[in-house]
Amino acid sequence: MELKQLEFFVACVETGSFNKAAEKLYTSQPNVSKVIKSFEKELGKPLFKRNGRNTVVTDYGKSVYIYAQNIFKNINLISNQTKDSRLLRYK
């Protein structure tokens, strides 16, 4: 599992669209689809139900989304702690 996969997945859930996620991530829709498909293959379960152009998050995808949000929240906490400790060092 890579952070890129989680980032693309979260963007898809939050925008409700692979195309809008691609715009948000400054990449192409086929690239987003490829990353999500790879992530689903790695997890062994679908994250989205695909009905033509409509994409709906599965129940499993909803649980993964909650975990992904927590991962990014913790990354931000670590990043902020690192920045804070650098500031403290120079005082």
PDB file of C-alpha atoms in Angstrom:
ATOM      1  CA  MET A   1       0.000   0.000   0.000  1.00  0.00           C
ATOM      2  CA  GLU A   2       1.266   3.430  -0.932  1.00  0.00           C
ATOM      3  CA  LEU A   3       0.243   6.872   0.277  1.00  0.00           C
ATOM      4  CA  LYS A   4      -0.423   7.774  -3.361  1.00  0.00           C
ATOM      5  CA  GLN A   5      -3.114   5.091  -3.522  1.00  0.00           C
ATOM      6  CA  LEU A   6      -4.724   6.426  -0.348  1.00  0.00           C
ATOM      7  CA  GLU A   7      -4.503  10.002  -1.619  1.00  0.00           C
ATOM      8  CA  PHE A   8      -6.191   9.088  -4.911  1.00  0.00           C
ATOM      9  CA  PHE A   9      -8.831   7.025  -3.116  1.00  0.00           C
ATOM     10  CA  VAL A  10      -9.656   9.838  -0.661  1.00  0.00           C
ATOM     11  CA  ALA A  11      -9.880  12.334  -3.532  1.00  0.00           C
ATOM     12  CA  CYS A  12     -12.311  10.045  -5.383  1.00  0.00           C
ATOM     13  CA  VAL A  13     -14.516   9.636  -2.331  1.00  0.00           C
ATOM     14  CA  GLU A  14     -14.489  13.334  -1.467  1.00  0.00           C
ATOM     15  CA  THR A  15     -15.173  14.562  -4.995  1.00  0.00           C
ATOM     16  CA  GLY A  16     -17.563  11.739  -5.867  1.00  0.00           C
ATOM     17  CA  SER A  17     -15.904  11.285  -9.231  1.00  0.00           C
ATOM     18  CA  PHE A  18     -12.716   9.858 -10.730  1.00  0.00           C
ATOM     19  CA  ASN A  19     -12.692  12.741 -13.216  1.00  0.00           C
ATOM     20  CA  LYS A  20     -13.004  15.433 -10.518  1.00  0.00           C
ATOM     21  CA  ALA A  21     -10.396  13.631  -8.427  1.00  0.00           C
ATOM     22  CA  ALA A  22      -8.049  13.721 -11.413  1.00  0.00           C
ATOM     23  CA  GLU A  23      -8.550  17.481 -11.728  1.00  0.00           C
ATOM     24  CA  LYS A  24      -7.921  17.957  -8.001  1.00  0.00           C
ATOM     25  CA  LEU A  25      -4.763  15.815  -8.173  1.00  0.00           C
ATOM     26  CA  TYR A  26      -3.493  17.401 -11.423  1.00  0.00           C
ATOM     27  CA  THR A  27      -3.442  14.095 -13.249  1.00  0.00           C
ATOM     28  CA  SER A  28      -5.550  12.245 -15.804  1.00  0.00           C
ATOM     29  CA  GLN A  29      -8.722  10.265 -15.158  1.00  0.00           C
ATOM     30  CA  PRO A  30      -7.192   7.083 -16.658  1.00  0.00           C
ATOM     31  CA  ASN A  31      -4.294   7.417 -14.197  1.00  0.00           C
ATOM     32  CA  VAL A  32      -6.709   7.731 -11.268  1.00  0.00           C
ATOM     33  CA  SER A  33      -8.620   4.668 -12.494  1.00  0.00           C
ATOM     34  CA  LYS A  34      -5.384   2.706 -12.829  1.00  0.00           C
ATOM     35  CA  VAL A  35      -4.222   3.589  -9.307  1.00  0.00           C
ATOM     36  CA  ILE A  36      -7.634   2.770  -7.789  1.00  0.00           C
ATOM     37  CA  LYS A  37      -7.845  -0.538  -9.670  1.00  0.00           C
ATOM     38  CA  SER A  38      -4.358  -1.449  -8.438  1.00  0.00           C
ATOM     39  CA  PHE A  39      -5.354  -0.532  -4.870  1.00  0.00           C
ATOM     40  CA  GLU A  40      -8.513  -2.647  -5.092  1.00  0.00           C
ATOM     41  CA  LYS A  41      -6.504  -5.577  -6.444  1.00  0.00           C
ATOM     42  CA  GLU A  42      -4.029  -5.255  -3.576  1.00  0.00           C
ATOM     43  CA  LEU A  43      -6.839  -5.108  -0.999  1.00  0.00           C
ATOM     44  CA  GLY A  44      -8.763  -7.932  -2.654  1.00  0.00           C
ATOM     45  CA  LYS A  45     -12.100  -6.097  -2.492  1.00  0.00           C
ATOM     46  CA  PRO A  46     -13.812  -3.384  -4.534  1.00  0.00           C
ATOM     47  CA  LEU A  47     -13.824   0.119  -3.081  1.00  0.00           C
ATOM     48  CA  PHE A  48     -16.370   1.417  -5.586  1.00  0.00           C
ATOM     49  CA  LYS A  49     -19.414   0.102  -7.430  1.00  0.00           C
ATOM     50  CA  ARG A  50     -19.145   1.201 -11.022  1.00  0.00           C
ATOM     51  CA  ASN A  51     -22.326   1.734 -13.017  1.00  0.00           C
ATOM     52  CA  GLY A  52     -21.279   3.277 -16.302  1.00  0.00           C
ATOM     53  CA  ARG A  53     -20.154   6.792 -15.415  1.00  0.00           C
ATOM     54  CA  ASN A  54     -21.533   6.610 -11.872  1.00  0.00           C
ATOM     55  CA  THR A  55     -19.225   5.512  -9.082  1.00  0.00           C
ATOM     56  CA  VAL A  56     -20.523   4.715  -5.601  1.00  0.00           C
ATOM     57  CA  VAL A  57     -18.362   3.885  -2.592  1.00  0.00           C
ATOM     58  CA  THR A  58     -18.920   0.362  -1.277  1.00  0.00           C
ATOM     59  CA  ASP A  59     -19.417  -0.320   2.428  1.00  0.00           C
ATOM     60  CA  TYR A  60     -15.870  -1.677   2.500  1.00  0.00           C
ATOM     61  CA  GLY A  61     -14.693   1.507   0.774  1.00  0.00           C
ATOM     62  CA  LYS A  62     -16.402   3.599   3.453  1.00  0.00           C
ATOM     63  CA  SER A  63     -14.473   1.800   6.179  1.00  0.00           C
ATOM     64  CA  VAL A  64     -11.197   2.185   4.272  1.00  0.00           C
ATOM     65  CA  TYR A  65     -11.978   5.893   3.857  1.00  0.00           C
ATOM     66  CA  ILE A  66     -12.258   6.328   7.636  1.00  0.00           C
ATOM     67  CA  TYR A  67      -8.878   4.638   8.121  1.00  0.00           C
ATOM     68  CA  ALA A  68      -7.349   6.736   5.334  1.00  0.00           C
ATOM     69  CA  GLN A  69      -8.589   9.948   6.954  1.00  0.00           C
ATOM     70  CA  ASN A  70      -6.938   8.889  10.209  1.00  0.00           C
ATOM     71  CA  ILE A  71      -3.687   8.099   8.424  1.00  0.00           C
ATOM     72  CA  PHE A  72      -3.560  11.554   6.838  1.00  0.00           C
ATOM     73  CA  LYS A  73      -4.515  13.177  10.131  1.00  0.00           C
ATOM     74  CA  ASN A  74      -1.577  11.409  11.793  1.00  0.00           C
ATOM     75  CA  ILE A  75       0.767  12.378   8.968  1.00  0.00           C
ATOM     76  CA  ASN A  76      -0.211  16.007   9.530  1.00  0.00           C
ATOM     77  CA  LEU A  77       0.344  15.657  13.274  1.00  0.00           C
ATOM     78  CA  ILE A  78       3.807  14.205  12.709  1.00  0.00           C
ATOM     79  CA  SER A  79       4.633  16.908  10.191  1.00  0.00           C
ATOM     80  CA  ASN A  80       3.472  19.662  12.550  1.00  0.00           C
ATOM     81  CA  GLN A  81       5.395  18.145  15.440  1.00  0.00           C
ATOM     82  CA  THR A  82       8.535  18.118  13.325  1.00  0.00           C
ATOM     83  CA  LYS A  83       8.009  21.769  12.386  1.00  0.00           C
ATOM     84  CA  ASP A  84       7.328  22.717  16.022  1.00  0.00           C
ATOM     85  CA  SER A  85      10.452  20.952  17.257  1.00  0.00           C
ATOM     86  CA  ARG A  86      12.570  22.795  14.688  1.00  0.00           C
ATOM     87  CA  LEU A  87      11.163  26.093  15.903  1.00  0.00           C
ATOM     88  CA  LEU A  88      11.874  25.209  19.522  1.00  0.00           C
ATOM     89  CA  ARG A  89      15.461  24.315  18.661  1.00  0.00           C
ATOM     90  CA  TYR A  90      16.171  27.846  17.426  1.00  0.00           C
ATOM     91  CA  LYS A  91      14.776  29.667  20.469  1.00  0.00           C
TER      92      LYS A  91
END
